[in-house]
Amino acid sequence: MLILALDTSTAAVTAALHDGSAVLAERTALDARKHAELLAPSVDQVLAEAGAGVGDLTAVVVGVGPGPFTGLRVGLVTARVLGAALGVDVHGVCSLDVLAAAADAGETGVDFLVATDARRREVYWARYVRDGDAGPRRVDGPRVDLPREVPSAGLPVVGRGAALYPEQFGDAVGPLEPSAAALAGLAARWLRDGVEGPRAPGTGREPQVRTPDGKGPVPFGLLPPEPLYLRRPDAMTPGARKRVLGRA
Amino acid sequence: MSDAPLVLGIETSCDETGVGLVRGRTLLVDAVASSVDEHARFGGVVPEVASRAHLEAMVPTVERACVEAGVRLSDVDAVAVTSGPGLAGALVVGVASAKALALALGVPLYGINHLAAHVAVDVLEHGPLPEPTMALLVSGGHSSLLLVPDVTDDVRPLGRTIDDAAGEAFDKVARLLGLPFPGGPHIDRAAGEGDGAAIAFPRGLTAAHDLRRHRYDFSFSGLKTAVARWVEHREAGGEPVPVADVAASFQEAVVDVLTRKAVLACREQGVDHLLIGGGVAANSRLRVLAEERCAAAGITVRVPRPRLCTDNGAMVAALGAEMVLRGRAPSALDLPADSSMPVTLVRA
């Protein structure tokens, strides 16, 4: 098994290789405006570092956000095109789940939130509960809201969203951005354990969150490689035409 | 020509997801997925809508191109992609896709200039470009006069629009006349029933003092406003608006300036060949007037068929193939998407 993991849902551009039991190589750069420039060279580098070729890959997993749109698409389209060209499976993982999985249980306790920067003074967030050895499980979200609208109620908050709005969330705990190493580890476990998503809505096992972009609930587990935008595009239908003569 | 390089070209600078396959100078396939219908109700291209559509269309369009061309992806010798200029979020999808393909296939990557690709596409239709060629590129995003000694390496901007692009003016006037988006084909059709000499609309940047400062530049914003004023005066007077005559007279003003300045540039730069590209090159009156004026001036005109004039992946593949054929160095894997890429930079 050789998994390539990618996430571009935040300012971090991150790529890692995982052989099913351990991370073989990882590259992470922080630059919110250079996703398209940095990702492919990082993929090239982790392959070289692990002494592997693209032909050795058995799966590609990609963080599907939620995340600011332009950067998010870089990871998704890279994963989809690699999958199509190499003939391997492509899976998505909610990027907030990656942050949750990487957060230390001692810091977060049983019940905690993950919040990332959604720009426009909003955060993407989800709530998690620790579930014995299985690691944190998402019980609400992902959603996008103003920080004061997030029901955080003194819970520990993981991620850049917490660091940006300390007056709302207190001190951030755990990692600020998702890492491809954590993504690869989570995906390797889910692939091994057969935690396949998406499950049909209404099976009662998953959080049923209707996302604002109409994509429906986001199951906890492996997802199709579809972006979680959580917002509609900004676009206005034109009103009456403006008159150059200034009369109505 | 079977050992000529097989180049896959990707174009996502605006609202068309284009994937083309070219072998040497032979067009194999030109697959396009357009999101134009999603933009029509907004009266123009919405960048985020276009970018989302590119992501969804990319893999299916690549696969369709291969099927229609009867090639396998593993046969591809090089990948070319528009790295600019264009809508930033839209370009990024194409650039990331091209890099992933180049990585997966282990082939060179060429990040190329959209405007140069509009010029290079004509090698697929009319063979190698005469050197130098004068290029008039007119679309919804661009209106440029380029002197092209070598389309793979040396493209010199002579003039450009200082405000609206020609195609943008077509869209805005169409809206004024109650015609659908995109406006070009609808204006062209309406104009066919009208008189281009009915209304004397202004010819931007053609007065003597403008020609000193903006010899080869264009301006269509004043024309658009003049049309709006004319229409509003009629409406204010309670008179019906003669849509066909307005469309024809507006169109005549645009193509008059475009062809006049293109011929002027050819004469003054000693160039005998004019190539017209971009979406507006599909305009029937532009084609007729360019032929007429160039014939009188002893200039040959090349215009690719309309399908190759609008944005497409074949033009990117065509320029990529020229790069390969001429032994130009490929781009690096950290190639950026550059929304304001200067035309002097043919390859990023």
Coordinates of C-alpha atoms in Angstrom, one line a residue:
Chain A
M1 CA 0.0 0.0 0.0
L2 CA 1.3 3.4 -0.9
I3 CA -1.0 6.3 -0.2
L4 CA -0.4 9.9 -1.4
A5 CA -2.1 12.4 0.8
L6 CA -2.8 16.1 -0.1
D7 CA -4.5 18.9 1.7
T8 CA -4.8 22.5 0.4
S9 CA -7.9 23.6 2.3
T10 CA -5.9 26.1 4.5
A11 CA -2.8 28.2 4.1
A12 CA -0.8 25.0 4.4
V13 CA 0.2 23.2 1.2
T14 CA 0.9 19.7 2.4
A15 CA 1.7 16.4 0.8
A16 CA 2.7 13.1 2.4
L17 CA 3.3 9.4 1.5
H18 CA 2.1 6.6 3.8
D19 CA 2.8 2.8 3.3
G20 CA -0.2 1.7 5.4
S21 CA 1.8 1.5 8.7
A22 CA 3.9 4.7 8.7
V23 CA 4.5 8.1 7.0
L24 CA 7.4 7.8 4.7
A25 CA 7.8 11.5 3.7
E26 CA 6.1 14.8 4.2
R27 CA 6.4 18.3 2.8
T28 CA 4.4 21.2 4.2
A29 CA 4.7 24.9 3.2
L30 CA 2.7 27.8 4.6
D31 CA 1.7 30.2 1.8
A32 CA -2.0 30.9 1.2
R33 CA -1.4 32.3 -2.3
K34 CA 0.9 29.7 -3.8
H35 CA -1.1 26.5 -3.6
A36 CA -0.9 25.9 -7.3
E37 CA 2.8 26.5 -7.4
L38 CA 3.9 24.5 -4.4
L39 CA 1.8 21.4 -4.4
A40 CA 3.1 19.5 -7.5
P41 CA 6.8 20.0 -6.5
S42 CA 5.9 18.8 -3.0
V43 CA 4.4 15.6 -4.5
D44 CA 7.5 15.1 -6.6
Q45 CA 9.7 15.6 -3.5
V46 CA 7.9 13.2 -1.2
L47 CA 8.1 10.5 -3.9
A48 CA 11.8 11.1 -4.4
E49 CA 12.4 11.1 -0.7
A50 CA 10.7 7.8 -0.3
G51 CA 12.4 6.4 -3.3
A52 CA 9.1 5.7 -5.0
G53 CA 7.6 6.5 -8.4
V54 CA 4.1 7.7 -9.2
G55 CA 3.4 4.2 -10.6
D56 CA 3.8 2.8 -7.1
L57 CA 0.9 4.7 -5.7
T58 CA -2.1 2.6 -4.7
A59 CA -4.5 5.4 -3.6
V60 CA -4.7 9.2 -3.4
V61 CA -6.5 10.9 -0.5
V62 CA -7.3 14.5 -0.4
G63 CA -8.6 17.0 2.2
V64 CA -12.0 18.2 0.8
G65 CA -12.2 21.1 3.1
P66 CA -14.2 23.1 4.0
G67 CA -11.7 25.7 2.9
P68 CA -11.3 28.9 0.9
F69 CA -12.2 28.0 -2.6
T70 CA -9.3 28.7 -4.9
G71 CA -6.7 26.9 -2.7
L72 CA -9.1 24.0 -2.0
R73 CA -9.5 23.2 -5.6
V74 CA -5.8 22.8 -6.2
G75 CA -5.6 19.7 -4.0
L76 CA -8.9 18.3 -5.3
V77 CA -8.1 18.6 -9.0
T78 CA -4.6 17.4 -8.4
A79 CA -5.9 14.3 -6.7
R80 CA -8.6 13.7 -9.3
V81 CA -6.3 14.0 -12.2
L82 CA -3.6 11.8 -10.6
G83 CA -6.2 9.2 -9.8
A84 CA -7.5 9.2 -13.4
A85 CA -4.1 9.2 -15.0
L86 CA -2.7 6.5 -12.8
G87 CA -5.9 4.4 -12.5
V88 CA -6.0 4.4 -8.7
D89 CA -8.8 5.2 -6.3
V90 CA -9.2 8.8 -5.0
H91 CA -10.8 9.4 -1.6
G92 CA -11.8 12.6 0.2
V93 CA -11.5 13.3 3.9
C94 CA -13.1 16.3 5.7
S95 CA -10.1 18.5 6.5
L96 CA -11.5 19.3 10.0
D97 CA -11.4 15.6 10.8
V98 CA -7.7 15.6 10.0
L99 CA -7.1 18.4 12.6
A100 CA -9.2 16.5 15.1
A101 CA -7.3 13.3 14.6
A102 CA -4.0 15.1 15.1
A103 CA -5.0 16.9 18.3
D104 CA -3.7 15.5 21.5
A105 CA -6.3 13.9 23.8
G106 CA -4.7 15.4 26.9
E107 CA -5.2 18.8 25.5
T108 CA -8.7 18.5 24.1
G109 CA -10.4 16.2 26.5
V110 CA -13.4 14.2 25.4
D111 CA -15.5 16.9 23.8
F112 CA -14.0 19.6 21.6
L113 CA -14.3 21.7 18.5
V114 CA -12.2 22.3 15.4
A115 CA -12.3 25.7 13.8
T116 CA -10.4 27.0 10.7
D117 CA -10.3 30.3 8.9
A118 CA -13.2 30.7 6.5
R119 CA -12.2 34.4 5.8
R120 CA -14.9 37.1 5.8
R121 CA -14.7 37.0 9.7
E122 CA -16.2 33.5 9.7
V123 CA -14.9 30.1 10.7
Y124 CA -15.5 26.6 9.4
W125 CA -16.1 24.4 12.4
A126 CA -17.2 21.0 13.6
R127 CA -17.6 19.3 17.0
Y128 CA -16.0 16.0 18.0
V129 CA -16.3 13.5 20.8
R130 CA -13.6 11.0 21.7
D131 CA -14.7 7.5 21.3
G132 CA -12.3 5.2 23.1
D133 CA -9.4 4.0 20.9
A134 CA -11.2 4.9 17.7
G135 CA -10.1 8.5 18.0
P136 CA -12.4 11.6 17.8
R137 CA -15.6 11.2 15.9
R138 CA -17.4 14.2 14.3
V139 CA -20.9 14.7 15.9
D140 CA -21.8 18.1 14.4
G141 CA -20.6 20.0 11.3
P142 CA -18.8 21.0 9.2
R143 CA -20.5 24.3 9.2
V144 CA -19.5 27.9 8.5
D145 CA -20.5 30.7 11.0
L146 CA -19.4 33.9 12.6
P147 CA -17.2 33.0 15.7
R148 CA -19.8 34.3 18.1
E149 CA -22.5 32.0 16.5
V150 CA -20.4 28.9 17.2
P151 CA -21.7 27.0 20.3
S152 CA -18.3 26.6 21.8
A153 CA -19.4 27.1 25.5
G154 CA -15.9 26.8 27.0
L155 CA -14.9 23.7 25.0
P156 CA -11.3 23.4 23.8
V157 CA -10.9 24.6 20.2
V158 CA -8.3 23.2 17.8
G159 CA -7.1 25.0 14.7
R160 CA -6.3 28.4 13.1
G161 CA -9.9 29.6 13.8
A162 CA -9.2 29.5 17.5
A163 CA -5.9 31.3 17.1
L164 CA -7.7 34.1 15.1
Y165 CA -10.5 34.6 17.5
P166 CA -9.1 34.0 21.0
E167 CA -11.7 36.3 22.6
Q168 CA -14.3 33.8 21.4
F169 CA -12.5 30.5 21.7
G170 CA -9.7 31.0 24.3
D171 CA -6.2 29.7 23.6
A172 CA -6.0 27.4 20.6
V173 CA -4.9 23.8 21.4
G174 CA -3.4 21.2 19.0
P175 CA -2.2 21.9 15.5
L176 CA -3.3 25.1 13.6
E177 CA -3.4 23.6 10.1
P178 CA -4.1 20.0 8.9
S179 CA -1.0 18.1 7.9
A180 CA -0.9 15.5 5.1
A181 CA 0.9 13.2 7.5
A182 CA -2.1 13.2 9.8
L183 CA -4.5 12.9 6.8
A184 CA -2.5 9.9 5.5
G185 CA -2.6 8.2 8.8
L186 CA -6.3 8.7 9.2
A187 CA -7.0 7.6 5.7
A188 CA -4.8 4.5 6.1
R189 CA -6.7 3.5 9.2
W190 CA -10.1 4.1 7.5
L191 CA -9.0 2.2 4.4
R192 CA -7.8 -0.7 6.6
D193 CA -10.9 -0.7 8.8
G194 CA -13.3 -0.3 5.9
V195 CA -14.7 3.0 7.2
E196 CA -16.3 3.8 3.9
G197 CA -18.4 6.8 3.2
P198 CA -20.6 8.3 2.2
R199 CA -23.3 6.3 3.9
A200 CA -26.8 6.9 2.8
P201 CA -28.5 9.7 4.7
G202 CA -30.9 8.4 7.4
T203 CA -29.0 5.4 8.5
G204 CA -28.9 6.9 11.9
R205 CA -25.2 6.5 12.5
E206 CA -23.8 9.7 11.1
P207 CA -24.4 13.4 11.8
Q208 CA -27.1 14.7 9.5
V209 CA -25.9 18.1 8.6
R210 CA -27.5 19.8 5.7
T211 CA -24.8 22.0 4.2
P212 CA -25.7 25.5 2.8
D213 CA -24.3 24.6 -0.6
G214 CA -27.0 21.9 -0.9
K215 CA -24.6 19.0 -0.9
G216 CA -26.3 17.4 2.0
P217 CA -24.9 15.7 5.1
V218 CA -21.2 15.1 5.4
P219 CA -20.7 11.6 6.8
F220 CA -17.8 10.8 9.1
G221 CA -15.4 8.6 7.2
L222 CA -13.9 8.4 3.7
L223 CA -15.8 10.7 1.3
P224 CA -15.9 11.1 -2.4
P225 CA -13.3 13.7 -3.6
E226 CA -15.9 16.5 -3.7
P227 CA -15.2 20.0 -2.4
L228 CA -17.0 21.1 0.8
Y229 CA -17.5 24.8 -0.1
L230 CA -20.3 25.4 2.4
R231 CA -21.1 28.7 0.6
R232 CA -22.7 29.6 -2.7
P233 CA -20.7 31.6 -5.2
D234 CA -21.0 35.4 -4.8
A235 CA -23.0 36.5 -7.8
M236 CA -25.7 39.0 -8.3
T237 CA -28.3 38.8 -11.1
P238 CA -28.2 42.2 -12.8
G239 CA -31.0 44.7 -12.0
A240 CA -32.4 47.3 -14.3
R241 CA -29.7 48.7 -16.5
K242 CA -27.9 51.9 -15.4
R243 CA -28.9 54.9 -17.5
V244 CA -26.2 57.1 -18.8
L245 CA -28.5 60.1 -19.1
G246 CA -29.3 60.1 -15.4
R247 CA -33.1 60.0 -15.8
A248 CA -35.2 57.2 -14.5
Chain B
M1 CA 3.8 12.6 -39.1
S2 CA 3.1 9.7 -36.7
D3 CA 6.3 10.3 -34.8
A4 CA 5.4 13.9 -34.3
P5 CA 4.9 14.8 -30.7
L6 CA 1.4 14.2 -29.2
V7 CA 0.6 17.2 -27.0
L8 CA -2.3 17.6 -24.7
G9 CA -3.4 21.2 -24.0
I10 CA -5.5 22.5 -21.1
E11 CA -7.2 25.9 -21.1
T12 CA -9.2 27.3 -18.2
S13 CA -8.5 31.0 -18.3
C14 CA -12.2 32.0 -18.4
D15 CA -15.5 29.9 -18.6
E16 CA -14.5 27.2 -21.0
T17 CA -12.8 24.0 -19.8
G18 CA -10.8 23.1 -22.9
V19 CA -8.8 20.0 -23.5
G20 CA -7.1 19.6 -26.9
L21 CA -4.9 16.9 -28.4
V22 CA -2.5 17.8 -31.2
R23 CA 0.0 15.6 -33.0
G24 CA 2.6 17.9 -34.5
R25 CA 0.5 20.4 -36.4
T26 CA -2.5 18.1 -36.8
L27 CA -5.6 18.7 -34.6
L28 CA -6.9 15.4 -33.2
V29 CA -9.6 16.6 -30.9
D30 CA -10.8 19.8 -29.3
A31 CA -13.0 19.0 -26.3
V32 CA -14.7 21.9 -24.6
A33 CA -17.0 22.0 -21.6
S34 CA -18.5 25.4 -21.2
S35 CA -20.2 26.9 -18.2
V36 CA -21.6 29.8 -20.3
D37 CA -25.2 28.8 -19.5
E38 CA -24.5 29.1 -15.8
H39 CA -23.3 32.7 -16.3
A40 CA -26.0 33.9 -18.7
R41 CA -28.4 34.9 -16.0
F42 CA -25.7 37.0 -14.4
G43 CA -25.0 38.9 -17.7
G44 CA -21.3 38.0 -17.5
V45 CA -18.8 35.4 -16.4
V46 CA -18.9 34.9 -12.6
P47 CA -15.3 33.8 -11.6
E48 CA -16.3 31.5 -8.8
V49 CA -19.0 29.8 -10.8
A50 CA -16.4 29.3 -13.6
S51 CA -13.8 27.9 -11.3
R52 CA -16.2 25.4 -9.7
A53 CA -17.2 24.3 -13.2
H54 CA -13.6 23.8 -14.2
L55 CA -13.0 21.4 -11.3
E56 CA -16.1 19.3 -12.1
A57 CA -15.4 19.3 -15.9
M58 CA -11.6 18.6 -15.9
V59 CA -11.3 14.8 -15.6
P60 CA -14.4 14.1 -17.8
T61 CA -13.1 16.4 -20.5
V62 CA -9.6 14.9 -20.5
E63 CA -11.1 11.4 -20.7
R64 CA -13.5 12.5 -23.5
A65 CA -10.7 14.1 -25.5
C66 CA -8.7 10.8 -25.3
V67 CA -11.6 8.7 -26.3
E68 CA -12.5 10.9 -29.3
A69 CA -8.9 11.1 -30.5
G70 CA -8.5 7.4 -30.0
V71 CA -5.3 7.8 -27.9
R72 CA -4.4 6.7 -24.4
L73 CA -3.1 9.2 -21.9
S74 CA 0.1 7.2 -21.7
D75 CA 0.7 8.1 -25.4
V76 CA 1.0 11.8 -24.6
D77 CA 4.5 13.3 -25.1
A78 CA 4.0 16.7 -23.4
V79 CA 1.4 18.7 -21.5
A80 CA 0.7 22.3 -22.2
V81 CA -1.5 24.7 -20.1
T82 CA -2.6 28.3 -20.1
S83 CA -0.7 29.8 -17.2
G84 CA -2.1 33.3 -17.9
P85 CA -3.5 35.8 -18.4
G86 CA -7.0 35.1 -17.2
L87 CA -9.2 34.7 -14.2
A88 CA -6.9 33.8 -11.3
G89 CA -9.1 31.1 -9.7
A90 CA -10.0 29.6 -13.0
L91 CA -6.3 29.4 -14.2
V92 CA -5.3 27.7 -11.0
V93 CA -7.5 24.7 -11.8
G94 CA -5.9 24.2 -15.2
V95 CA -2.4 24.7 -14.0
A96 CA -2.8 22.2 -11.1
S97 CA -4.4 19.7 -13.5
A98 CA -1.6 20.0 -16.0
K99 CA 1.1 19.5 -13.4
A100 CA -0.7 16.4 -12.1
L101 CA -0.8 15.0 -15.6
A102 CA 2.8 15.8 -16.3
L103 CA 3.8 14.2 -13.0
A104 CA 1.7 11.1 -13.6
L105 CA 2.8 10.6 -17.2
G106 CA 6.5 11.7 -16.6
V107 CA 6.4 14.1 -19.5
P108 CA 7.5 17.8 -19.9
L109 CA 5.1 20.6 -18.9
Y110 CA 4.7 23.9 -20.9
G111 CA 3.0 26.8 -19.2
I112 CA 2.1 29.1 -22.0
N113 CA 0.5 32.5 -22.7
H114 CA -3.2 32.5 -23.6
L115 CA -2.7 35.3 -26.2
A116 CA 0.1 33.5 -27.9
A117 CA -2.0 30.4 -28.0
H118 CA -4.8 32.3 -29.9
V119 CA -2.1 33.1 -32.5
A120 CA -0.6 29.6 -32.6
V121 CA -3.9 27.8 -33.1
D122 CA -3.9 28.8 -36.8
V123 CA -1.1 26.4 -37.6
L124 CA -3.7 23.7 -37.2
E125 CA -5.9 25.2 -39.9
H126 CA -3.5 27.0 -42.3
G127 CA -0.1 25.6 -41.6
P128 CA 3.1 27.2 -40.2
L129 CA 2.8 30.9 -39.5
P130 CA 4.5 33.4 -41.8
E131 CA 7.2 35.2 -39.8
P132 CA 6.6 37.8 -38.9
T133 CA 2.8 37.8 -38.6
M134 CA 0.6 40.6 -37.3
A135 CA -2.0 39.4 -35.0
L136 CA -5.3 41.1 -34.1
L137 CA -6.7 39.3 -31.0
V138 CA -10.2 40.4 -30.1
S139 CA -12.3 38.6 -27.4
G140 CA -14.4 39.3 -24.3
G141 CA -11.2 39.8 -22.3
H142 CA -8.7 41.1 -24.8
S143 CA -8.2 43.5 -27.7
S144 CA -4.6 43.5 -28.8
L145 CA -2.4 44.1 -31.8
L146 CA 0.7 41.9 -31.6
L147 CA 3.8 41.7 -33.8
V148 CA 4.8 38.1 -33.9
P149 CA 8.2 37.2 -35.2
D150 CA 8.2 33.8 -33.5
V151 CA 5.1 32.6 -31.7
T152 CA 7.1 30.3 -29.4
D153 CA 9.6 32.9 -28.3
D154 CA 9.0 36.5 -29.5
V155 CA 5.7 38.2 -29.3
R156 CA 5.7 42.0 -29.2
P157 CA 2.6 44.0 -28.0
L158 CA 2.0 47.0 -30.3
G159 CA -1.4 48.1 -28.9
R160 CA -4.3 47.1 -26.7
T161 CA -7.6 48.4 -25.4
I162 CA -7.2 51.1 -22.9
D163 CA -10.7 50.3 -21.4
D164 CA -13.2 47.7 -22.5
A165 CA -12.4 44.7 -24.6
A166 CA -14.2 44.6 -27.9
G167 CA -16.2 41.5 -26.9
E168 CA -17.1 43.2 -23.7
A169 CA -18.6 46.1 -25.7
F170 CA -20.6 43.6 -27.7
D171 CA -22.0 42.1 -24.5
K172 CA -22.9 45.4 -23.0
V173 CA -24.6 46.8 -26.1
A174 CA -26.5 43.5 -26.5
R175 CA -27.8 43.9 -23.0
L176 CA -28.8 47.5 -23.8
L177 CA -30.8 46.2 -26.8
G178 CA -32.4 43.4 -24.8
L179 CA -30.3 40.7 -26.6
P180 CA -29.0 37.7 -24.6
F181 CA -25.5 37.0 -23.3
P182 CA -23.0 36.4 -24.8
G183 CA -23.8 39.4 -27.1
G184 CA -21.5 38.8 -30.1
P185 CA -23.5 36.3 -32.1
H186 CA -26.8 38.1 -31.3
I187 CA -25.5 41.5 -32.4
D188 CA -24.0 39.9 -35.5
R189 CA -27.4 38.4 -36.4
A190 CA -29.4 41.5 -35.7
A191 CA -26.9 43.6 -37.6
G192 CA -27.5 41.5 -40.7
E193 CA -31.0 43.1 -41.0
G194 CA -29.8 46.6 -40.3
D195 CA -27.8 49.4 -41.9
G196 CA -24.3 49.9 -40.6
A197 CA -24.3 53.5 -41.8
A198 CA -27.6 54.4 -40.2
I199 CA -26.1 56.0 -37.1
A200 CA -22.7 57.6 -37.0
F201 CA -21.2 56.2 -33.7
P202 CA -17.8 57.4 -32.7
R203 CA -14.5 55.6 -33.7
G204 CA -12.4 55.5 -30.5
L205 CA -8.8 56.7 -30.6
T206 CA -8.8 57.5 -34.4
A207 CA -8.5 61.3 -34.2
A208 CA -5.1 62.7 -35.2
H209 CA -4.1 63.6 -31.6
D210 CA -5.2 60.2 -30.3
L211 CA -3.2 58.5 -33.1
R212 CA -0.1 60.2 -31.8
R213 CA -0.4 58.8 -28.3
H214 CA -2.4 55.6 -28.9
R215 CA -1.4 54.7 -32.4
Y216 CA -2.3 51.0 -32.2
D217 CA -4.5 51.1 -29.0
F218 CA -8.2 50.7 -28.9
S219 CA -11.0 52.2 -26.8
F220 CA -14.6 50.9 -26.8
S221 CA -16.0 52.4 -23.6
G222 CA -16.9 55.7 -25.2
L223 CA -18.6 53.9 -28.1
K224 CA -20.7 51.8 -25.6
T225 CA -21.8 55.0 -23.8
A226 CA -22.6 56.7 -27.1
V227 CA -24.9 53.8 -28.0
A228 CA -26.5 53.9 -24.6
R229 CA -27.2 57.7 -25.0
W230 CA -28.6 57.3 -28.4
V231 CA -30.9 54.5 -27.3
E232 CA -32.1 56.4 -24.2
H233 CA -32.8 59.5 -26.2
R234 CA -35.1 57.5 -28.5
E235 CA -36.8 55.9 -25.5
A236 CA -37.2 59.3 -23.8
G237 CA -38.9 60.6 -26.9
G238 CA -41.3 57.7 -26.9
E239 CA -39.9 56.3 -30.2
P240 CA -39.2 52.7 -30.9
V241 CA -35.5 51.6 -30.9
P242 CA -34.4 50.3 -34.3
V243 CA -32.5 47.3 -32.9
A244 CA -31.1 46.1 -36.2
D245 CA -29.8 49.6 -37.2
V246 CA -28.2 50.2 -33.8
A247 CA -26.6 46.8 -33.8
A248 CA -25.3 47.2 -37.3
S249 CA -24.0 50.8 -36.7
F250 CA -22.3 49.8 -33.4
Q251 CA -20.7 46.7 -35.0
E252 CA -19.5 48.8 -37.9
A253 CA -17.8 51.3 -35.5
V254 CA -16.0 48.4 -33.8
V255 CA -14.8 46.5 -36.9
D256 CA -14.0 49.8 -38.7
V257 CA -11.5 50.7 -36.0
L258 CA -10.1 47.2 -35.5
T259 CA -9.4 46.7 -39.2
R260 CA -8.2 50.2 -39.8
K261 CA -5.6 49.9 -37.1
A262 CA -4.6 46.4 -38.0
V263 CA -3.9 47.5 -41.6
L264 CA -2.1 50.6 -40.3
A265 CA 0.1 48.4 -38.1
C266 CA 0.9 46.0 -41.0
R267 CA 1.8 48.8 -43.3
E268 CA 4.0 50.7 -40.8
Q269 CA 5.8 47.6 -39.5
G270 CA 6.3 46.2 -43.0
V271 CA 4.2 43.0 -42.3
D272 CA 2.3 41.3 -45.1
H273 CA 0.3 38.8 -43.1
L274 CA -2.6 39.5 -40.7
L275 CA -4.0 36.8 -38.4
I276 CA -7.3 37.5 -36.6
G277 CA -8.1 35.5 -33.5
G278 CA -10.2 35.5 -30.3
G279 CA -14.0 35.1 -30.0
V280 CA -14.8 38.3 -31.9
A281 CA -13.0 36.9 -34.9
A282 CA -16.2 34.9 -35.4
N283 CA -18.0 38.2 -36.3
S284 CA -19.0 38.0 -39.9
R285 CA -18.7 41.7 -40.6
L286 CA -15.1 41.8 -39.2
R287 CA -14.1 38.9 -41.5
V288 CA -15.6 40.7 -44.6
L289 CA -14.2 44.1 -43.9
A290 CA -10.7 42.7 -42.9
E291 CA -10.6 40.7 -46.2
E292 CA -11.6 43.8 -48.2
R293 CA -9.2 46.2 -46.6
C294 CA -6.3 43.8 -46.5
A295 CA -6.8 42.8 -50.2
A296 CA -6.6 46.5 -51.1
A297 CA -3.4 46.9 -49.1
G298 CA -1.8 43.6 -50.4
I299 CA -2.0 41.9 -47.0
T300 CA -3.0 38.2 -46.7
V301 CA -5.5 37.5 -43.9
R302 CA -5.8 34.3 -41.9
V303 CA -8.7 33.7 -39.6
P304 CA -9.1 30.3 -38.0
R305 CA -12.6 28.7 -38.1
P306 CA -14.9 30.2 -35.4
R307 CA -14.6 27.1 -33.1
L308 CA -10.8 27.6 -32.9
C309 CA -11.2 31.3 -32.4
T310 CA -13.0 31.0 -29.1
D311 CA -11.1 29.7 -26.0
N312 CA -10.2 26.0 -26.4
G313 CA -7.6 23.5 -25.4
A314 CA -6.4 22.8 -29.0
M315 CA -4.8 26.2 -29.2
V316 CA -2.8 25.5 -26.1
A317 CA -1.8 22.1 -27.4
A318 CA -0.9 23.8 -30.8
L319 CA 1.5 26.2 -29.1
G320 CA 2.8 23.5 -26.9
A321 CA 3.5 21.3 -29.9
E322 CA 5.3 24.3 -31.6
M323 CA 7.5 24.6 -28.5
V324 CA 8.4 20.9 -28.7
L325 CA 9.0 21.0 -32.4
R326 CA 11.3 24.0 -31.9
G327 CA 13.1 22.5 -29.0
R328 CA 12.1 25.1 -26.4
A329 CA 12.8 24.3 -22.8
P330 CA 9.8 23.1 -20.7
S331 CA 8.5 25.0 -17.7
A332 CA 9.4 24.1 -14.1
L333 CA 6.9 22.2 -11.9
D334 CA 6.5 25.3 -9.7
L335 CA 5.0 27.1 -12.6
P336 CA 2.6 29.8 -11.3
A337 CA -0.9 30.7 -12.6
D338 CA -0.4 34.3 -13.5
S339 CA -3.6 36.3 -14.0
S340 CA -1.8 39.3 -15.5
M341 CA 0.9 37.4 -17.4
P342 CA 2.4 39.8 -20.0
V343 CA 2.2 38.8 -23.6
T344 CA 6.0 39.2 -24.0
L345 CA 6.3 36.1 -21.8
V346 CA 5.2 33.4 -24.2
R347 CA 6.3 30.5 -21.9
A348 CA 6.3 30.7 -18.1

